[in-house]
Coordinates of C-alpha atoms in Angstrom, one line a residue:
Chain A
X30 CA 9.4 23.8 -9.4
X31 CA 7.5 20.5 -9.5
X32 CA 9.1 19.1 -6.4
X33 CA 6.8 20.7 -3.7
X34 CA 3.8 19.4 -5.7
X35 CA 5.2 15.9 -6.0
X36 CA 6.4 15.7 -2.4
X37 CA 2.9 16.7 -1.2
X38 CA 1.2 14.2 -3.4
X39 CA 3.6 11.4 -2.3
X40 CA 3.1 12.2 1.4
X41 CA -0.6 12.3 1.1
X42 CA -1.2 9.6 -1.5
X43 CA 1.6 7.1 -1.9
X44 CA 2.2 6.8 1.9
X45 CA -1.5 6.4 2.8
X46 CA -2.0 3.8 0.0
X47 CA 1.0 1.7 1.1
X48 CA 0.1 2.1 4.7
X49 CA -3.5 1.1 4.2
X50 CA -2.4 -1.9 2.1
X51 CA -0.4 -3.0 5.1
X52 CA -3.2 -2.4 7.5
X53 CA -5.6 -4.4 5.3
X54 CA -3.6 -7.5 6.2
X55 CA -3.9 -6.9 9.9
X56 CA -6.4 -6.7 12.7
X57 CA -6.1 -3.2 14.0
X58 CA -8.3 -0.5 15.5
X59 CA -7.3 3.1 15.2
X60 CA -8.6 3.9 18.7
X61 CA -7.2 0.9 20.5
X62 CA -3.7 1.3 21.9
X63 CA -2.5 -1.9 20.3
X64 CA -0.1 -2.6 17.5
X65 CA -1.6 -4.1 14.3
X66 CA -1.6 -7.9 14.3
X67 CA -0.8 -9.6 10.9
X68 CA -3.6 -11.9 9.8
X69 CA -2.8 -12.3 6.1
X70 CA -5.8 -12.4 3.8
X71 CA -8.3 -12.9 6.6
X72 CA -10.0 -9.5 6.2
X73 CA -10.4 -10.0 2.4
X74 CA -11.8 -13.4 3.0
X75 CA -14.3 -12.1 5.6
X76 CA -15.5 -9.3 3.3
X77 CA -15.9 -11.4 0.2
X78 CA -17.8 -14.1 2.0
X79 CA -20.1 -11.7 3.9
X80 CA -23.6 -11.6 2.6
X81 CA -24.2 -8.1 4.0
X82 CA -21.4 -6.6 1.9
X83 CA -22.8 -8.1 -1.3
X84 CA -26.0 -6.3 -0.5
X85 CA -24.1 -3.0 -0.2
X86 CA -22.2 -3.7 -3.4
X87 CA -25.5 -4.5 -5.2
X88 CA -27.0 -1.2 -3.8
X89 CA -24.0 0.7 -5.1
X90 CA -24.2 -1.1 -8.5
X91 CA -27.9 -0.3 -8.9
X92 CA -27.3 3.3 -7.8
X93 CA -24.4 3.8 -10.2
X94 CA -26.2 2.2 -13.2
X95 CA -29.5 4.0 -12.6
X96 CA -28.1 7.4 -11.8
X97 CA -25.4 7.5 -14.5
X98 CA -27.7 6.3 -17.3
X99 CA -30.4 8.8 -16.3
X100 CA -27.9 11.6 -16.1
X101 CA -26.5 10.8 -19.5
X102 CA -29.9 10.8 -21.1
X103 CA -31.1 14.0 -19.4
X104 CA -27.8 15.8 -19.6
X105 CA -27.5 15.0 -23.3
X106 CA -31.1 16.1 -23.9
X107 CA -30.5 19.4 -22.1
X108 CA -27.5 20.0 -24.2
X109 CA -29.5 19.4 -27.4
X110 CA -32.1 21.8 -26.1
X111 CA -29.7 24.5 -25.2
X112 CA -27.4 23.9 -28.2
X113 CA -28.8 26.7 -30.4
X114 CA -28.1 30.1 -28.8
X115 CA -31.0 32.4 -28.2
X116 CA -31.4 35.5 -26.0
X117 CA -31.0 34.4 -22.4
X118 CA -29.6 30.9 -23.2
X119 CA -26.4 31.8 -21.5
X120 CA -28.2 32.7 -18.4
X121 CA -30.4 29.6 -18.5
X122 CA -27.3 27.4 -18.9
X123 CA -25.6 29.0 -15.9
X124 CA -28.7 28.7 -13.8
X125 CA -29.0 25.0 -14.6
X126 CA -25.4 24.6 -13.4
X127 CA -26.2 25.7 -9.9
X128 CA -27.1 22.2 -8.5
X129 CA -23.7 20.8 -9.2
X130 CA -22.0 23.6 -7.4
X131 CA -23.8 22.9 -4.1
X132 CA -22.5 20.9 -1.3
X133 CA -23.9 17.3 -1.6
X134 CA -24.6 17.0 2.1
X135 CA -26.5 20.2 2.1
X136 CA -28.4 19.1 -1.0
X137 CA -29.2 15.7 0.7
X138 CA -30.4 17.4 3.8
X139 CA -32.6 19.7 1.9
X140 CA -34.2 17.2 -0.3
X141 CA -35.1 15.3 2.9
X142 CA -37.4 18.2 3.6
X143 CA -38.8 18.2 0.1
X144 CA -39.4 14.4 0.3
X145 CA -41.4 14.6 3.5
X146 CA -44.7 12.8 2.8
X147 CA -46.8 15.4 4.7
X148 CA -45.4 18.9 4.2
X149 CA -42.8 18.2 1.6
X150 CA -43.2 19.9 -1.8
X151 CA -42.0 17.0 -3.9
X152 CA -45.1 14.8 -3.7
X153 CA -47.2 18.0 -3.8
X154 CA -45.8 19.0 -7.1
X155 CA -46.3 15.4 -8.4
X156 CA -50.0 16.0 -7.6
X157 CA -50.5 13.8 -4.6
X158 CA -52.7 15.0 -1.8
X159 CA -50.8 15.6 1.5
X160 CA -49.9 12.5 3.3
X161 CA -51.2 10.2 0.5
X162 CA -48.1 10.2 -1.7
X163 CA -45.3 7.8 -1.7
X164 CA -43.0 7.8 1.4
X165 CA -39.8 8.3 -0.5
X166 CA -37.4 7.9 2.4
X167 CA -39.3 5.5 4.5
X168 CA -39.9 2.8 2.0
X169 CA -37.0 0.4 1.2
X170 CA -37.9 0.2 -2.5
X171 CA -38.2 3.9 -3.0
X172 CA -35.3 5.1 -0.9
X173 CA -32.7 4.2 -3.5
X174 CA -34.7 5.9 -6.2
X175 CA -35.0 9.0 -4.0
X176 CA -31.2 9.1 -3.8
X177 CA -31.0 8.5 -7.6
X178 CA -33.4 11.4 -8.3
X179 CA -31.3 13.8 -6.2
X180 CA -28.1 12.6 -7.8
X181 CA -29.6 13.0 -11.3
X182 CA -30.8 16.5 -10.4
X183 CA -27.3 17.4 -9.2
X184 CA -25.2 16.0 -11.9
X185 CA -27.2 16.1 -15.2
X186 CA -25.9 19.7 -15.5
X187 CA -22.3 18.3 -15.6
X188 CA -23.1 15.9 -18.4
X189 CA -24.9 18.8 -20.2
X190 CA -21.9 21.0 -19.9
X191 CA -19.6 18.5 -21.4
X192 CA -22.1 17.6 -24.2
X193 CA -22.5 21.3 -25.0
X194 CA -18.7 21.5 -25.4
X195 CA -18.8 18.5 -27.7
X196 CA -21.8 19.8 -29.7
X197 CA -20.1 23.2 -30.2
X198 CA -17.1 21.5 -31.8
X199 CA -19.0 19.7 -34.5
X200 CA -18.1 21.3 -37.9
X201 CA -21.2 22.9 -39.5
X202 CA -20.2 21.5 -42.9
X203 CA -21.2 18.0 -41.9
X204 CA -24.8 19.2 -41.4
X205 CA -24.8 21.2 -44.6
X206 CA -23.6 18.2 -46.5
X207 CA -26.3 16.1 -45.0
X208 CA -28.9 18.8 -45.7
X209 CA -27.9 18.7 -49.4
X210 CA -28.3 14.9 -49.4
X211 CA -31.7 15.4 -47.8
X212 CA -30.8 13.3 -44.9
X213 CA -33.6 13.1 -42.2
X214 CA -33.1 14.8 -38.9
X215 CA -33.0 11.4 -37.2
X216 CA -30.4 10.2 -39.6
X217 CA -28.3 13.3 -39.0
X218 CA -28.6 12.7 -35.2
X219 CA -27.4 9.1 -35.4
X220 CA -24.7 9.6 -38.0
X221 CA -23.4 13.0 -37.2
X222 CA -24.4 14.4 -33.8
X223 CA -24.0 11.2 -31.7
X224 CA -20.7 9.9 -33.0
X225 CA -19.2 13.4 -32.9
X226 CA -20.2 14.0 -29.3
X227 CA -19.4 10.4 -28.2
X228 CA -15.8 11.0 -26.9
X229 CA -16.9 13.8 -24.6
X230 CA -20.0 11.9 -23.6
X231 CA -17.9 9.0 -22.6
X232 CA -15.6 11.2 -20.6
X233 CA -18.7 12.5 -18.8
X234 CA -19.9 9.0 -18.2
X235 CA -16.5 7.9 -16.9
X236 CA -16.2 10.9 -14.5
X237 CA -19.8 10.3 -13.3
X238 CA -19.3 6.6 -12.8
X239 CA -16.2 7.0 -10.7
X240 CA -17.9 9.8 -8.7
X241 CA -21.1 7.9 -8.2
X242 CA -19.2 4.9 -7.0
X243 CA -17.7 7.0 -4.3
X244 CA -21.0 8.6 -3.3
X245 CA -21.0 9.2 0.4
X246 CA -22.0 12.8 1.4
X247 CA -25.3 12.8 -0.5
X248 CA -26.5 9.7 1.2
X249 CA -25.3 10.8 4.6
X250 CA -27.4 14.0 4.3
X251 CA -30.4 12.3 2.8
X252 CA -30.9 8.9 4.3
X253 CA -27.8 8.0 6.4
X254 CA -28.0 4.6 4.7
X255 CA -31.6 3.8 5.7
X256 CA -34.3 2.6 5.9
X257 CA -32.7 -0.6 7.0
X258 CA -29.8 -0.8 4.6
X259 CA -31.7 0.1 1.5
X260 CA -29.4 3.0 0.6
X261 CA -26.3 1.7 2.4
X262 CA -23.7 2.2 -0.4
X263 CA -20.2 0.8 -0.1
X264 CA -18.6 4.1 0.7
X265 CA -21.1 4.7 3.4
X266 CA -20.5 1.3 4.9
X267 CA -16.8 1.8 4.7
X268 CA -17.2 4.9 6.8
X269 CA -19.2 3.0 9.3
X270 CA -16.7 0.2 9.6
X271 CA -13.7 2.6 9.8
X272 CA -15.1 5.3 12.0
X273 CA -18.5 5.6 13.4
X274 CA -18.9 3.0 16.1
X275 CA -16.9 0.0 14.8
X276 CA -13.4 1.4 14.3
X277 CA -12.4 -1.7 12.6
X278 CA -9.4 -0.1 10.8
X279 CA -7.9 -3.3 9.3
X280 CA -11.1 -4.6 7.8
X281 CA -12.0 -1.1 6.5
X282 CA -8.7 -0.9 4.8
X283 CA -9.3 -4.2 3.0
X284 CA -12.7 -3.0 1.8
X285 CA -11.1 0.3 0.7
X286 CA -8.6 -1.6 -1.4
X287 CA -11.4 -3.6 -3.0
X288 CA -13.2 -0.4 -3.9
X289 CA -10.0 1.1 -5.2
X290 CA -9.4 -2.0 -7.5
X291 CA -13.0 -1.7 -8.8
X292 CA -12.6 2.0 -9.6
X293 CA -9.2 1.4 -11.3
X294 CA -10.8 -1.5 -13.3
X295 CA -13.7 0.6 -14.5
X296 CA -11.5 3.5 -15.4
X297 CA -9.2 1.3 -17.4
X298 CA -12.0 -0.4 -19.4
X299 CA -13.4 3.0 -20.2
X300 CA -10.1 4.6 -21.1
X301 CA -9.2 1.7 -23.4
X302 CA -12.6 2.0 -25.1
X303 CA -12.2 5.7 -25.4
X304 CA -8.8 5.4 -27.1
X305 CA -10.2 2.8 -29.5
X306 CA -13.0 5.2 -30.3
X307 CA -10.6 8.0 -30.9
X308 CA -8.4 6.0 -33.2
X309 CA -11.2 4.3 -35.1
Chain B
X15 CA -24.5 28.8 -35.4
X16 CA -27.2 30.4 -37.5
X17 CA -28.8 28.0 -40.0
X18 CA -30.3 29.5 -43.1
X19 CA -33.7 27.9 -43.0
X20 CA -36.2 30.7 -42.4
X21 CA -39.3 28.5 -42.8
X22 CA -42.3 29.0 -40.6
X23 CA -42.1 25.6 -39.0
X24 CA -38.6 26.2 -37.7
X25 CA -39.7 29.4 -36.2
X26 CA -42.4 27.6 -34.2
X27 CA -39.9 24.9 -33.3
X28 CA -37.5 27.5 -32.0
X29 CA -40.2 29.1 -29.8
X30 CA -41.0 25.7 -28.5
X31 CA -37.4 25.0 -27.8
X32 CA -37.0 28.3 -25.9
X33 CA -40.0 27.8 -23.8
X34 CA -39.0 24.2 -23.0
X35 CA -35.6 25.5 -21.9
X36 CA -37.3 28.0 -19.6
X37 CA -39.5 25.3 -18.1
X38 CA -36.5 23.0 -17.5
X39 CA -34.5 25.8 -16.0
X40 CA -37.3 26.5 -13.6
X41 CA -37.7 22.9 -12.6
X42 CA -34.0 22.7 -11.9
X43 CA -34.2 25.7 -9.7
X44 CA -37.3 24.7 -7.6
X45 CA -35.2 23.0 -4.9
X46 CA -32.9 26.1 -4.6
X47 CA -35.9 28.5 -4.5
X48 CA -37.6 26.2 -2.0
X49 CA -34.5 26.4 0.2
X50 CA -34.5 30.2 0.0
X51 CA -38.2 30.3 0.9
X52 CA -37.8 27.9 3.8
X53 CA -35.0 30.0 5.3
X54 CA -37.5 32.8 5.7
X55 CA -40.5 30.8 7.0
X56 CA -41.8 30.8 10.5
X57 CA -41.9 27.4 11.9
X58 CA -45.7 26.8 11.4
X59 CA -45.3 27.6 7.7
X60 CA -42.6 25.0 7.1
X61 CA -44.7 22.1 8.3
X62 CA -48.0 23.5 6.9
X63 CA -50.1 21.1 4.9
X64 CA -50.3 21.6 1.9
X65 CA -46.9 23.3 1.5
X66 CA -47.2 27.1 1.6
X67 CA -45.7 29.3 -1.0
X68 CA -47.1 32.6 0.3
X69 CA -46.4 33.3 4.0
X70 CA -45.3 36.0 6.3
X71 CA -41.5 36.1 6.1
X72 CA -39.7 35.7 9.4
X73 CA -36.1 35.8 10.5
X74 CA -36.7 33.1 13.0
X75 CA -34.5 30.6 11.1
X76 CA -31.5 33.0 11.0
X77 CA -32.0 33.7 14.7
X78 CA -32.0 30.0 15.5
X79 CA -29.0 29.5 13.3
X80 CA -26.8 32.1 14.9
X81 CA -27.8 31.7 18.6
X82 CA -28.0 29.2 21.4
X83 CA -31.3 29.4 23.2
X84 CA -32.6 28.0 26.4
X85 CA -36.2 27.4 27.5
X86 CA -37.8 29.8 30.0
X87 CA -40.2 28.8 32.7
X88 CA -43.5 30.7 32.8
X89 CA -42.4 32.9 35.6
X90 CA -39.1 33.8 34.0
X91 CA -41.0 34.6 30.8
X92 CA -43.3 37.1 32.5
X93 CA -40.4 38.8 34.1
X94 CA -38.5 38.8 30.8
X95 CA -41.3 40.3 28.9
X96 CA -41.2 43.4 31.1
X97 CA -37.7 44.2 30.1
X98 CA -37.2 47.1 27.7
X99 CA -33.7 46.4 26.6
X100 CA -34.7 43.5 24.3
X101 CA -33.5 43.3 20.7
X102 CA -35.7 42.1 17.9
X103 CA -33.9 38.8 17.9
X104 CA -34.6 38.4 21.6
X105 CA -38.3 39.0 20.8
X106 CA -38.3 36.4 18.1
X107 CA -36.9 33.9 20.5
X108 CA -39.3 35.0 23.2
X109 CA -42.3 34.2 21.1
X110 CA -41.1 30.6 21.3
X111 CA -40.6 30.8 25.1
X112 CA -36.9 30.8 24.6
X113 CA -34.1 33.1 25.7
X114 CA -30.9 33.7 23.8
X115 CA -27.9 32.7 25.9
X116 CA -25.1 33.2 23.4
X117 CA -23.9 32.8 19.9
X118 CA -24.1 29.5 18.1
X119 CA -21.1 27.6 16.7
X120 CA -22.1 28.4 13.1
X121 CA -20.2 31.6 12.8
X122 CA -17.0 29.8 13.9
X123 CA -17.7 27.0 11.5
X124 CA -18.2 29.4 8.7
X125 CA -15.0 31.2 9.6
X126 CA -13.2 27.8 9.5
X127 CA -14.6 27.1 6.1
X128 CA -13.4 30.5 4.9
X129 CA -9.9 30.0 6.3
X130 CA -9.5 26.4 5.0
X131 CA -11.0 27.0 1.6
X132 CA -9.1 30.2 1.1
X133 CA -5.8 28.9 2.3
X134 CA -5.9 25.6 0.4
X135 CA -7.0 27.4 -2.8
X136 CA -4.2 29.8 -2.6
X137 CA -1.6 27.0 -2.0
X138 CA -3.1 24.7 -4.6
X139 CA -3.1 27.4 -7.3
X140 CA 0.3 28.8 -6.3
X141 CA 2.0 25.4 -6.4
X142 CA -0.1 24.4 -9.4
X143 CA 1.1 27.4 -11.4
X144 CA 4.7 26.6 -10.8
X145 CA 4.3 22.9 -11.6
X146 CA 2.2 23.6 -14.6
X147 CA 4.8 26.1 -15.9
X148 CA 7.5 23.5 -15.5
X149 CA 5.5 20.8 -17.2
X150 CA 4.6 23.1 -20.0
X151 CA 8.0 24.6 -20.7
X152 CA 10.7 22.1 -19.7
X153 CA 11.4 18.6 -20.9
X154 CA 10.7 16.4 -18.0
X155 CA 11.5 12.7 -17.9
X156 CA 8.4 10.6 -17.9
X157 CA 6.2 13.7 -18.2
X158 CA 3.1 11.8 -19.3
X159 CA 3.4 9.3 -16.5
X160 CA 3.9 12.0 -13.9
X161 CA 0.9 13.9 -15.1
X162 CA -1.2 10.8 -15.0
X163 CA 0.0 10.1 -11.5
X164 CA -1.0 13.6 -10.5
X165 CA -4.5 13.1 -12.0
X166 CA -4.9 9.7 -10.5
X167 CA -4.6 11.0 -7.0
X168 CA -8.1 12.4 -7.4
X169 CA -9.7 9.1 -8.3
X170 CA -9.4 7.7 -4.8
X171 CA -12.6 7.8 -2.7
X172 CA -11.9 10.0 0.3
X173 CA -12.8 7.2 2.6
X174 CA -10.0 5.1 1.2
X175 CA -7.2 7.5 2.1
X176 CA -8.8 8.9 5.2
X177 CA -7.9 6.0 7.4
X178 CA -4.1 6.3 7.0
X179 CA -4.3 10.0 6.9
X180 CA -6.3 10.0 10.2
X181 CA -3.5 7.9 11.8
X182 CA -0.8 10.0 10.3
X183 CA -2.5 13.3 11.5
X184 CA -2.9 12.0 15.0
X185 CA 0.8 11.2 15.2
X186 CA 1.8 14.6 13.7
X187 CA -0.8 16.6 15.8
X188 CA -2.5 17.7 12.6
X189 CA -5.9 16.2 13.5
X190 CA -8.6 18.9 13.9
X191 CA -6.2 21.7 12.9
X192 CA -6.6 24.4 10.2
X193 CA -3.2 23.6 8.8
X194 CA -4.0 19.9 8.5
X195 CA -7.2 20.6 6.6
X196 CA -5.5 23.2 4.4
X197 CA -2.8 20.8 3.4
X198 CA -5.2 18.0 2.7
X199 CA -7.4 20.1 0.5
X200 CA -4.4 21.5 -1.2
X201 CA -3.3 18.1 -2.1
X202 CA -6.7 17.1 -3.5
X203 CA -6.9 20.3 -5.5
X204 CA -3.4 20.1 -6.8
X205 CA -4.2 17.5 -9.4
X206 CA -6.9 19.6 -10.9
X207 CA -4.9 22.8 -10.6
X208 CA -1.9 21.4 -12.4
X209 CA -3.9 19.9 -15.2
X210 CA -6.1 23.0 -15.7
X211 CA -3.2 25.4 -15.6
X212 CA -1.0 23.4 -17.9
X213 CA -3.7 23.6 -20.5
X214 CA -3.8 27.4 -20.2
X215 CA -0.1 27.9 -20.1
X216 CA 0.4 25.7 -23.1
X217 CA -1.6 28.2 -25.1
X218 CA 0.7 31.2 -24.3
X219 CA 3.3 31.4 -27.1
X220 CA 6.8 30.6 -25.9
X221 CA 8.2 33.4 -28.1
X222 CA 7.2 36.1 -25.6
X223 CA 9.3 34.6 -22.8
X224 CA 12.2 33.9 -25.2
X225 CA 12.2 37.6 -26.2
X226 CA 12.2 38.5 -22.6
X227 CA 15.1 36.2 -21.9
X228 CA 17.0 37.7 -24.7
X229 CA 16.4 41.1 -23.2
X230 CA 18.2 40.0 -20.1
X231 CA 15.3 38.8 -17.9
X232 CA 15.9 35.8 -15.7
X233 CA 13.7 32.8 -16.1
X234 CA 11.7 33.7 -13.0
X235 CA 11.3 37.4 -14.1
X236 CA 10.1 36.2 -17.4
X237 CA 7.7 33.9 -15.7
X238 CA 6.4 36.6 -13.4
X239 CA 6.2 39.5 -15.9
X240 CA 5.2 37.7 -19.0
X241 CA 3.5 34.4 -18.2
X242 CA 1.6 35.2 -15.1
X243 CA -0.3 38.2 -16.5
X244 CA -1.3 36.1 -19.6
X245 CA -2.5 33.2 -17.5
X246 CA -4.9 35.3 -15.4
X247 CA -8.1 33.9 -16.9
X248 CA -6.7 30.3 -16.4
X249 CA -5.8 31.1 -12.8
X250 CA -9.3 32.6 -12.2
X251 CA -10.9 29.4 -13.5
X252 CA -8.7 27.2 -11.4
X253 CA -9.5 29.3 -8.3
X254 CA -13.2 28.8 -8.8
X255 CA -12.9 25.0 -9.1
X256 CA -10.6 24.7 -6.1
X257 CA -12.8 27.0 -4.0
X258 CA -15.9 25.1 -4.8
X259 CA -14.3 21.8 -3.9
X260 CA -12.8 22.9 -0.6
X261 CA -15.9 24.9 0.3
X262 CA -18.2 21.9 -0.2
X263 CA -16.0 19.1 1.0
X264 CA -17.7 16.9 3.6
X265 CA -16.1 13.5 4.0
X266 CA -12.6 14.6 5.1
X267 CA -14.0 17.3 7.3
X268 CA -16.3 14.9 9.0
X269 CA -13.6 12.4 9.8
X270 CA -10.5 14.6 10.3
X271 CA -12.0 17.4 12.4
X272 CA -13.9 17.5 15.6
X273 CA -14.4 20.9 17.0
X274 CA -11.6 23.5 16.5
X275 CA -11.3 23.2 12.8
X276 CA -14.7 21.8 11.8
X277 CA -16.1 23.4 8.7
X278 CA -19.7 24.2 7.9
X279 CA -20.7 21.2 5.7
X280 CA -20.5 18.6 8.5
X281 CA -22.0 20.9 11.0
X282 CA -25.1 22.0 9.0
X283 CA -26.8 18.6 9.6
X284 CA -26.3 19.1 13.3
X285 CA -28.2 22.4 13.5
X286 CA -31.0 20.6 15.3
X287 CA -33.2 22.3 17.9
X288 CA -34.8 20.9 21.0
X289 CA -38.2 20.2 19.3
X290 CA -37.1 18.1 16.3
X291 CA -35.1 19.5 13.4
X292 CA -35.3 23.3 12.9
X293 CA -35.7 23.3 9.2
X294 CA -35.7 27.1 8.9
X295 CA -32.3 27.2 10.6
X296 CA -31.0 24.4 8.4
X297 CA -32.3 26.2 5.3
X298 CA -30.8 29.5 6.5
X299 CA -27.5 27.9 7.1
X300 CA -27.5 26.2 3.8
X301 CA -28.6 29.3 2.0
X302 CA -25.8 31.5 3.5
X303 CA -23.4 28.7 2.7
X304 CA -24.3 28.5 -1.0
X305 CA -24.5 32.2 -1.7
X306 CA -20.7 32.7 -2.1
X307 CA -20.4 29.7 -4.5
X308 CA -23.2 31.0 -6.7
X309 CA -21.7 34.5 -6.8
X310 CA -18.2 33.3 -7.6
X311 CA -19.5 30.9 -10.2
X312 CA -21.7 33.4 -11.8
X313 CA -18.9 36.0 -12.0
X314 CA -16.7 33.5 -13.7
X315 CA -19.3 31.6 -15.7
X316 CA -17.5 32.2 -19.0
X317 CA -14.5 30.1 -18.0
X318 CA -16.5 27.2 -16.4
X319 CA -16.8 25.3 -19.7
X320 CA -13.2 25.5 -20.5
X321 CA -12.3 24.5 -17.0
X322 CA -14.3 21.3 -17.0
X323 CA -13.0 20.1 -20.3
X324 CA -9.4 20.8 -19.2
X325 CA -9.2 23.3 -22.1
X326 CA -9.4 20.3 -24.5
X327 CA -12.2 22.0 -26.5
X328 CA -11.4 25.2 -28.3
X329 CA -14.2 27.4 -29.4

């Protein structure tokens, strides 16, 4: 009964992985009618010594750090807010979940309209007169922040959902005991709430970090990597090298492998930390 | 979790909490509401400064979304205006000096989305149930490793696997086909589907099936008559997650389809008119596209939480 599943996964994962590992050591273009030419580590050397790529990695790093940390804080805050049930809290929770169910490219496209410095509603709501507010998508310093804001809007609900699950599982006795000991609310938060939610919070952070590292569609809808290369994230650049225009399949495969290694590395560190936390 | 502290201050705190929750909820919904409003705005209202919240609704966006139009010369327009067989949508186009010359590609793209999302969800959940049942009930060598392998397939960024899949698909003639996209999304959803369903099936007591086996049912009959009906909520949850993923997927669709099998997400950005971007059409397209997700998610909201936590949290 497991065979069909495994066969499909092998055909679509193991084969592509091995094949792109091979391609990463070659010069090859998917649209040219020529066989791959073995060049050894050349692609990797080119990538790791290219200044451009370091910029894209730095963009990605900044994006991941900013957006995951903001999502964590906001998502956790939302969970604390919606923790105690009241009339309509279920409805509010569900409504807040809508952003994460939307298609990122559609979301990106739509926020583009909201960010417009003249007729967009975003600056207007922030209180700027039309045309005088910040040019979110045209300024190289703000564009990355613009992407971060949208990503935070989309994915804080996800963190919230996991935190709510964690909060719901805390035994009430812990608080009752603390109440008897006259522990302050702050103390209760640091010593009971946070440690108890921590495992799920870390899972949320892990998921979000991996996903944020892969961010592609949101940027394509919002900025397309611009202005200049202010929001050119690694996944976006990978697409550009592999498909649009360049068709440099060998080099793209090498970059893809580097990205893969980084993701595996991050996941491993997290999972190890998570296990320690569980045991300790 | 009712706490027994009926002091006045906590009452006030509670009211504050509730109103804050309402405000936050509203803030989160502004972009969605704005999209819905924009879909019904005439072109002038969209680019109005300052942004307009009250306007005369128009279906111009939907007309632009669903039709292909062509510009009329002044003479043609005069003649066109005389005609009596015009529909309301023709009149909306005419106001812009345009004539409708045929349907747009959006309907076809939406149909592709439906076929591909539906097909892949059915396959992923079907195969997922079988595998999850096997993982849950039989002893399998290296079970933990296999399960981790299945989950790990989801960690790859789409762009990493797309290159070889692109090459493979071209060789197998699966590029830009419904079948190709269905298979691909099935694979990507399988990991989630197996993990989710295993969690749900683990919860169904084995004794039921054992009793059925004693009564002379075969394994498969026991599975079909006993396990499946009990796993319905789990299956529903899995269906939602798979549908949402396949429905919203953009990267694979962009790189592995061109025209025949292209889905809606990569084509919404290209709903561009002759005079710059037609925001109303884009908004209308996005709105129509998100309505099914919202409905499905709302109908099954009770299971969402358990789904995301892989059933790890029991309430």
